[in-house]
PDB file of C-alpha atoms in Angstrom:
ATOM      1  CA  MET A   1     -41.806 -37.615  -8.796  1.00  0.00           C
ATOM      2  CA  CYS A   2     -41.361 -41.148  -9.976  1.00  0.00           C
ATOM      3  CA  ASP A   3     -43.084 -44.390 -10.752  1.00  0.00           C
ATOM      4  CA  GLY A   4     -41.942 -46.242  -7.642  1.00  0.00           C
ATOM      5  CA  PHE A   5     -38.591 -47.340  -8.821  1.00  0.00           C
ATOM      6  CA  SER A   6     -36.824 -49.006  -5.948  1.00  0.00           C
ATOM      7  CA  GLY A   7     -33.698 -46.873  -6.467  1.00  0.00           C
ATOM      8  CA  TYR A   8     -35.619 -43.992  -5.169  1.00  0.00           C
ATOM      9  CA  SER A   9     -35.829 -44.326  -1.414  1.00  0.00           C
ATOM     10  CA  ASP A  10     -36.086 -42.405   1.734  1.00  0.00           C
ATOM     11  CA  ASN A  11     -32.923 -44.331   3.014  1.00  0.00           C
ATOM     12  CA  ARG A  12     -30.889 -42.960   0.145  1.00  0.00           C
ATOM     13  CA  LEU A  13     -32.278 -39.587  -0.088  1.00  0.00           C
ATOM     14  CA  PRO A  14     -33.807 -38.793   3.271  1.00  0.00           C
ATOM     15  CA  GLU A  15     -34.035 -35.117   2.750  1.00  0.00           C
ATOM     16  CA  ALA A  16     -36.390 -35.562  -0.472  1.00  0.00           C
ATOM     17  CA  TYR A  17     -40.160 -36.273  -0.392  1.00  0.00           C
ATOM     18  CA  TRP A  18     -41.548 -38.530  -2.973  1.00  0.00           C
ATOM     19  CA  GLY A  19     -44.578 -38.525  -5.092  1.00  0.00           C
ATOM     20  CA  THR A  20     -45.735 -41.515  -7.271  1.00  0.00           C
ATOM     21  CA  CYS A  21     -47.618 -41.892 -10.424  1.00  0.00           C
ATOM     22  CA  LEU A  22     -51.310 -42.664 -10.089  1.00  0.00           C
ATOM     23  CA  VAL A  23     -51.572 -43.551 -13.724  1.00  0.00           C
ATOM     24  CA  HIS A  24     -49.172 -46.414 -13.315  1.00  0.00           C
ATOM     25  CA  ILE A  25     -51.175 -47.655 -10.419  1.00  0.00           C
ATOM     26  CA  ASN A  26     -54.280 -47.377 -12.164  1.00  0.00           C
ATOM     27  CA  ARG A  27     -52.873 -49.007 -15.611  1.00  0.00           C
ATOM     28  CA  GLN A  28     -52.259 -52.268 -13.399  1.00  0.00           C
ATOM     29  CA  PHE A  29     -55.957 -52.457 -12.444  1.00  0.00           C
ATOM     30  CA  LYS A  30     -57.030 -51.326 -16.052  1.00  0.00           C
ATOM     31  CA  ARG A  31     -55.237 -54.313 -17.642  1.00  0.00           C
ATOM     32  CA  LEU A  32     -57.426 -56.647 -15.665  1.00  0.00           C
ATOM     33  CA  LEU A  33     -60.596 -55.287 -17.360  1.00  0.00           C
ATOM     34  CA  ASP A  34     -59.086 -55.993 -21.011  1.00  0.00           C
ATOM     35  CA  PRO A  35     -62.063 -57.953 -22.720  1.00  0.00           C
ATOM     36  CA  LYS A  36     -59.329 -60.564 -23.842  1.00  0.00           C
ATOM     37  CA  ILE A  37     -58.842 -61.550 -20.385  1.00  0.00           C
ATOM     38  CA  THR A  38     -61.033 -64.357 -19.087  1.00  0.00           C
ATOM     39  CA  ARG A  39     -63.472 -63.176 -16.326  1.00  0.00           C
ATOM     40  CA  PHE A  40     -62.139 -64.039 -12.762  1.00  0.00           C
ATOM     41  CA  GLN A  41     -63.563 -63.593  -9.338  1.00  0.00           C
ATOM     42  CA  GLY A  42     -62.503 -60.188  -8.209  1.00  0.00           C
ATOM     43  CA  GLN A  43     -62.570 -58.348 -11.522  1.00  0.00           C
ATOM     44  CA  SER A  44     -65.291 -56.144 -10.122  1.00  0.00           C
ATOM     45  CA  ILE A  45     -62.677 -55.004  -7.545  1.00  0.00           C
ATOM     46  CA  ALA A  46     -60.433 -53.901 -10.512  1.00  0.00           C
ATOM     47  CA  SER A  47     -63.470 -52.044 -12.040  1.00  0.00           C
ATOM     48  CA  ASP A  48     -64.222 -50.186  -8.956  1.00  0.00           C
ATOM     49  CA  ALA A  49     -60.686 -49.280  -8.448  1.00  0.00           C
ATOM     50  CA  VAL A  50     -60.422 -47.758 -11.856  1.00  0.00           C
ATOM     51  CA  ARG A  51     -63.671 -45.815 -11.437  1.00  0.00           C
ATOM     52  CA  ILE A  52     -62.575 -44.361  -8.162  1.00  0.00           C
ATOM     53  CA  LEU A  53     -59.300 -43.215  -9.712  1.00  0.00           C
ATOM     54  CA  ALA A  54     -60.897 -41.828 -12.900  1.00  0.00           C
ATOM     55  CA  LYS A  55     -62.908 -39.836 -10.574  1.00  0.00           C
ATOM     56  CA  VAL A  56     -59.733 -38.478  -8.697  1.00  0.00           C
ATOM     57  CA  PHE A  57     -58.258 -37.441 -12.125  1.00  0.00           C
ATOM     58  CA  HIS A  58     -61.412 -35.800 -13.124  1.00  0.00           C
ATOM     59  CA  VAL A  59     -61.937 -33.668  -9.970  1.00  0.00           C
ATOM     60  CA  GLU A  60     -58.195 -32.798  -9.870  1.00  0.00           C
ATOM     61  CA  LYS A  61     -58.603 -30.954 -13.304  1.00  0.00           C
ATOM     62  CA  ARG A  62     -61.355 -28.872 -11.696  1.00  0.00           C
ATOM     63  CA  LEU A  63     -59.689 -27.636  -8.689  1.00  0.00           C
ATOM     64  CA  GLU A  64     -59.011 -23.770  -8.555  1.00  0.00           C
ATOM     65  CA  TYR A  65     -55.899 -22.713  -6.670  1.00  0.00           C
ATOM     66  CA  SER A  66     -53.240 -19.898  -6.730  1.00  0.00           C
ATOM     67  CA  SER A  67     -50.355 -21.723  -4.961  1.00  0.00           C
ATOM     68  CA  ALA A  68     -49.001 -25.158  -4.158  1.00  0.00           C
ATOM     69  CA  SER A  69     -50.376 -24.910  -0.527  1.00  0.00           C
ATOM     70  CA  GLU A  70     -53.953 -23.985  -1.754  1.00  0.00           C
ATOM     71  CA  LYS A  71     -53.672 -26.925  -4.294  1.00  0.00           C
ATOM     72  CA  ALA A  72     -52.744 -29.191  -1.461  1.00  0.00           C
ATOM     73  CA  ALA A  73     -55.633 -27.840   0.536  1.00  0.00           C
ATOM     74  CA  GLN A  74     -58.039 -28.296  -2.251  1.00  0.00           C
ATOM     75  CA  ARG A  75     -56.798 -31.933  -2.666  1.00  0.00           C
ATOM     76  CA  ARG A  76     -57.522 -32.743   1.092  1.00  0.00           C
ATOM     77  CA  GLN A  77     -60.970 -31.382   0.790  1.00  0.00           C
ATOM     78  CA  HIS A  78     -61.929 -33.007  -2.614  1.00  0.00           C
ATOM     79  CA  LEU A  79     -59.720 -35.842  -3.352  1.00  0.00           C
ATOM     80  CA  LYS A  80     -58.553 -37.471   0.037  1.00  0.00           C
ATOM     81  CA  ALA A  81     -61.860 -39.208   0.682  1.00  0.00           C
ATOM     82  CA  MET A  82     -61.732 -40.878  -2.710  1.00  0.00           C
ATOM     83  CA  ILE A  83     -58.181 -42.024  -2.141  1.00  0.00           C
ATOM     84  CA  ASP A  84     -59.222 -43.360   1.225  1.00  0.00           C
ATOM     85  CA  ASP A  85     -61.964 -45.123  -0.390  1.00  0.00           C
ATOM     86  CA  PHE A  86     -59.473 -46.749  -3.052  1.00  0.00           C
ATOM     87  CA  TYR A  87     -57.366 -48.106  -0.326  1.00  0.00           C
ATOM     88  CA  GLN A  88     -59.916 -49.333   1.789  1.00  0.00           C
ATOM     89  CA  LEU A  89     -61.454 -51.216  -1.244  1.00  0.00           C
ATOM     90  CA  ILE A  90     -58.059 -52.948  -2.186  1.00  0.00           C
ATOM     91  CA  GLU A  91     -57.007 -53.441   1.446  1.00  0.00           C
ATOM     92  CA  GLU A  92     -60.298 -55.466   2.177  1.00  0.00           C
ATOM     93  CA  ALA A  93     -59.801 -57.182  -1.142  1.00  0.00           C
ATOM     94  CA  LEU A  94     -56.448 -58.392  -0.323  1.00  0.00           C
ATOM     95  CA  THR A  95     -57.832 -60.270   2.817  1.00  0.00           C
ATOM     96  CA  LYS A  96     -60.024 -62.462   0.436  1.00  0.00           C
ATOM     97  CA  SER A  97     -56.920 -64.101  -1.175  1.00  0.00           C
ATOM     98  CA  PRO A  98     -57.565 -62.690  -4.645  1.00  0.00           C
ATOM     99  CA  LEU A  99     -55.894 -64.169  -7.806  1.00  0.00           C
ATOM    100  CA  LYS A 100     -52.481 -63.384  -8.723  1.00  0.00           C
ATOM    101  CA  PRO A 101     -53.135 -60.638 -11.399  1.00  0.00           C
ATOM    102  CA  LEU A 102     -55.347 -58.705  -8.851  1.00  0.00           C
ATOM    103  CA  ARG A 103     -53.232 -59.543  -5.982  1.00  0.00           C
ATOM    104  CA  ASN A 104     -50.067 -58.014  -7.735  1.00  0.00           C
ATOM    105  CA  ALA A 105     -52.006 -54.907  -8.640  1.00  0.00           C
ATOM    106  CA  ILE A 106     -53.034 -54.316  -4.940  1.00  0.00           C
ATOM    107  CA  LYS A 107     -49.651 -55.164  -3.531  1.00  0.00           C
ATOM    108  CA  ASN A 108     -48.109 -52.469  -5.929  1.00  0.00           C
ATOM    109  CA  ALA A 109     -50.536 -49.823  -4.995  1.00  0.00           C
ATOM    110  CA  LEU A 110     -50.169 -50.567  -1.257  1.00  0.00           C
ATOM    111  CA  LYS A 111     -46.286 -50.467  -1.541  1.00  0.00           C
ATOM    112  CA  LEU A 112     -46.681 -46.811  -2.924  1.00  0.00           C
ATOM    113  CA  LYS A 113     -49.490 -45.875  -0.631  1.00  0.00           C
ATOM    114  CA  LYS A 114     -47.059 -43.579   1.528  1.00  0.00           C
ATOM    115  CA  TRP A 115     -45.864 -41.821  -1.518  1.00  0.00           C
ATOM    116  CA  VAL A 116     -49.485 -41.480  -3.024  1.00  0.00           C
ATOM    117  CA  TYR A 117     -50.551 -39.545   0.195  1.00  0.00           C
ATOM    118  CA  GLN A 118     -47.801 -37.009  -0.123  1.00  0.00           C
ATOM    119  CA  MET A 119     -49.902 -35.234  -2.621  1.00  0.00           C
ATOM    120  CA  PHE A 120     -52.057 -33.981   0.294  1.00  0.00           C
ATOM    121  CA  LYS A 121     -48.919 -32.402   1.786  1.00  0.00           C
ATOM    122  CA  HIS A 122     -47.033 -31.034  -1.254  1.00  0.00           C
ATOM    123  CA  GLY A 123     -49.198 -29.252  -3.904  1.00  0.00           C
ATOM    124  CA  GLU A 124     -46.266 -29.291  -6.330  1.00  0.00           C
ATOM    125  CA  LEU A 125     -46.486 -32.878  -6.821  1.00  0.00           C
ATOM    126  CA  PRO A 126     -48.735 -33.814 -10.022  1.00  0.00           C
ATOM    127  CA  LEU A 127     -50.850 -36.887  -9.774  1.00  0.00           C
ATOM    128  CA  HIS A 128     -48.861 -38.471 -12.543  1.00  0.00           C
ATOM    129  CA  ASN A 129     -45.687 -38.632 -14.296  1.00  0.00           C
ATOM    130  CA  ASN A 130     -47.069 -38.356 -17.920  1.00  0.00           C
ATOM    131  CA  HIS A 131     -45.403 -35.165 -18.812  1.00  0.00           C
ATOM    132  CA  ASN A 132     -41.893 -36.366 -18.007  1.00  0.00           C
ATOM    133  CA  GLU A 133     -42.357 -39.664 -19.879  1.00  0.00           C
ATOM    134  CA  GLN A 134     -43.544 -37.717 -22.912  1.00  0.00           C
ATOM    135  CA  LEU A 135     -40.503 -35.692 -22.737  1.00  0.00           C
ATOM    136  CA  ILE A 136     -38.201 -38.540 -22.900  1.00  0.00           C
ATOM    137  CA  ARG A 137     -40.165 -40.508 -25.413  1.00  0.00           C
ATOM    138  CA  PRO A 138     -38.478 -39.003 -28.419  1.00  0.00           C
ATOM    139  CA  THR A 139     -35.022 -40.109 -26.923  1.00  0.00           C
ATOM    140  CA  THR A 140     -36.358 -43.629 -26.549  1.00  0.00           C
ATOM    141  CA  LEU A 141     -37.673 -43.703 -30.121  1.00  0.00           C
ATOM    142  CA  VAL A 142     -34.211 -42.442 -31.311  1.00  0.00           C
ATOM    143  CA  ARG A 143     -32.679 -44.920 -29.595  1.00  0.00           C
ATOM    144  CA  LYS A 144     -34.722 -47.839 -31.096  1.00  0.00           C
ATOM    145  CA  ASN A 145     -34.593 -46.229 -34.531  1.00  0.00           C
ATOM    146  CA  SER A 146     -30.795 -45.979 -34.451  1.00  0.00           C
ATOM    147  CA  LEU A 147     -30.506 -49.871 -34.192  1.00  0.00           C
ATOM    148  CA  PHE A 148     -31.283 -49.564 -37.942  1.00  0.00           C
ATOM    149  CA  ALA A 149     -28.585 -47.095 -38.912  1.00  0.00           C
ATOM    150  CA  LYS A 150     -26.388 -49.985 -39.964  1.00  0.00           C
ATOM    151  CA  SER A 151     -23.198 -47.779 -40.129  1.00  0.00           C
ATOM    152  CA  THR A 152     -21.453 -44.953 -38.566  1.00  0.00           C
ATOM    153  CA  ALA A 153     -22.463 -42.796 -41.470  1.00  0.00           C
ATOM    154  CA  GLY A 154     -26.144 -43.840 -41.121  1.00  0.00           C
ATOM    155  CA  ALA A 155     -26.059 -43.144 -37.262  1.00  0.00           C
ATOM    156  CA  LYS A 156     -24.278 -39.653 -38.098  1.00  0.00           C
ATOM    157  CA  ALA A 157     -27.198 -38.736 -40.734  1.00  0.00           C
ATOM    158  CA  ASN A 158     -29.964 -39.865 -38.254  1.00  0.00           C
ATOM    159  CA  ALA A 159     -28.420 -37.561 -35.408  1.00  0.00           C
ATOM    160  CA  ILE A 160     -28.296 -34.711 -38.028  1.00  0.00           C
ATOM    161  CA  TRP A 161     -31.809 -34.950 -39.029  1.00  0.00           C
ATOM    162  CA  TYR A 162     -33.074 -35.497 -35.485  1.00  0.00           C
ATOM    163  CA  SER A 163     -31.333 -32.267 -34.520  1.00  0.00           C
ATOM    164  CA  ILE A 164     -32.681 -30.304 -37.180  1.00  0.00           C
ATOM    165  CA  VAL A 165     -36.223 -31.503 -36.545  1.00  0.00           C
ATOM    166  CA  GLN A 166     -35.944 -30.901 -32.776  1.00  0.00           C
ATOM    167  CA  THR A 167     -34.317 -27.325 -33.239  1.00  0.00           C
ATOM    168  CA  ALA A 168     -37.134 -26.432 -35.578  1.00  0.00           C
ATOM    169  CA  LYS A 169     -39.729 -27.318 -33.015  1.00  0.00           C
ATOM    170  CA  LEU A 170     -37.932 -25.516 -30.237  1.00  0.00           C
ATOM    171  CA  ASN A 171     -38.056 -22.436 -32.335  1.00  0.00           C
ATOM    172  CA  HIS A 172     -41.733 -22.836 -33.197  1.00  0.00           C
ATOM    173  CA  LEU A 173     -41.425 -23.686 -36.859  1.00  0.00           C
ATOM    174  CA  ASP A 174     -43.570 -25.881 -39.076  1.00  0.00           C
ATOM    175  CA  VAL A 175     -41.156 -28.773 -39.351  1.00  0.00           C
ATOM    176  CA  PHE A 176     -42.413 -29.767 -42.970  1.00  0.00           C
ATOM    177  CA  LYS A 177     -42.038 -25.994 -44.129  1.00  0.00           C
ATOM    178  CA  TYR A 178     -38.658 -25.777 -42.587  1.00  0.00           C
ATOM    179  CA  LEU A 179     -37.286 -28.978 -44.316  1.00  0.00           C
ATOM    180  CA  GLU A 180     -38.908 -28.086 -47.520  1.00  0.00           C
ATOM    181  CA  THR A 181     -36.997 -24.698 -47.397  1.00  0.00           C
ATOM    182  CA  LEU A 182     -33.794 -26.421 -46.590  1.00  0.00           C
ATOM    183  CA  LEU A 183     -33.903 -29.053 -49.201  1.00  0.00           C
ATOM    184  CA  SER A 184     -34.983 -26.632 -51.811  1.00  0.00           C
ATOM    185  CA  ALA A 185     -32.145 -24.166 -50.852  1.00  0.00           C
ATOM    186  CA  PHE A 186     -29.246 -26.978 -50.390  1.00  0.00           C
ATOM    187  CA  THR A 187     -30.027 -28.994 -53.514  1.00  0.00           C
ATOM    188  CA  LYS A 188     -29.261 -26.033 -55.848  1.00  0.00           C
ATOM    189  CA  ARG A 189     -26.133 -25.613 -57.731  1.00  0.00           C
ATOM    190  CA  GLU A 190     -24.928 -22.624 -55.525  1.00  0.00           C
ATOM    191  CA  THR A 191     -24.366 -23.611 -51.890  1.00  0.00           C
ATOM    192  CA  PRO A 192     -26.406 -20.776 -49.835  1.00  0.00           C
ATOM    193  CA  GLU A 193     -25.023 -19.316 -46.638  1.00  0.00           C
ATOM    194  CA  ILE A 194     -25.847 -21.655 -43.791  1.00  0.00           C
ATOM    195  CA  GLU A 195     -26.478 -18.803 -41.284  1.00  0.00           C
ATOM    196  CA  ALA A 196     -29.247 -17.341 -43.364  1.00  0.00           C
ATOM    197  CA  TYR A 197     -31.162 -20.732 -42.677  1.00  0.00           C
ATOM    198  CA  LEU A 198     -30.884 -21.021 -39.056  1.00  0.00           C
ATOM    199  CA  PRO A 199     -34.256 -21.660 -37.464  1.00  0.00           C
ATOM    200  CA  TRP A 200     -34.178 -18.687 -35.262  1.00  0.00           C
ATOM    201  CA  THR A 201     -33.395 -16.153 -38.206  1.00  0.00           C
ATOM    202  CA  ARG A 202     -35.976 -13.432 -38.853  1.00  0.00           C
ATOM    203  CA  GLU A 203     -36.628 -14.765 -42.437  1.00  0.00           C
ATOM    204  CA  ILE A 204     -36.893 -18.287 -41.488  1.00  0.00           C
ATOM    205  CA  GLN A 205     -39.308 -17.353 -38.574  1.00  0.00           C
ATOM    206  CA  GLU A 206     -41.490 -15.481 -41.021  1.00  0.00           C
ATOM    207  CA  SER A 207     -41.580 -18.009 -43.814  1.00  0.00           C
ATOM    208  CA  CYS A 208     -41.869 -21.309 -41.842  1.00  0.00           C
ATOM    209  CA  LYS A 209     -43.696 -20.205 -38.581  1.00  0.00           C
ATOM    210  CA  ALA A 210     -45.986 -22.966 -37.202  1.00  0.00           C
TER     211      ALA A 210
END
């Protein structure tokens, strides 16, 4: 499951099957509806494309299935006609020599068409890559914030705090309560036992549970 990065290909990994992110495809058409953009011929095509894909996302949420094969069958029954309509719409629009912004959005969607249709064969494939992107977002933010550490000691301090916060989250703690407990304990004159404040200990679980 990816966003169409050219490094992922059937030639390089012939045994893999690829899905692609409908949200990325949709986003390129949605940008053309920004009120800051001067209206241009073909903008209604972008509007229709966004409307069709919005319906696809809506119907997908309402599907009922108990296995990947059932999900694929449900998609073929309820979603395929809409995806067919989407591609028919943009393929016809491309024959009318649209302006560059719309043409680029259409060409991107057509380039990924084969991968889009994989969802009707493989129910395991999600419609979008949002979940994975959310998982890596904290790493991206850390990378950007680390630019302002200014020193090795500052970078190390950042890493320690990020580790504490993420470990608290993984152990289902209220991060604010946990940090408050740590700061209260470790700013006293007597240094407490570190093991007693690990996020998975029973006492911490009880006092700082989210």
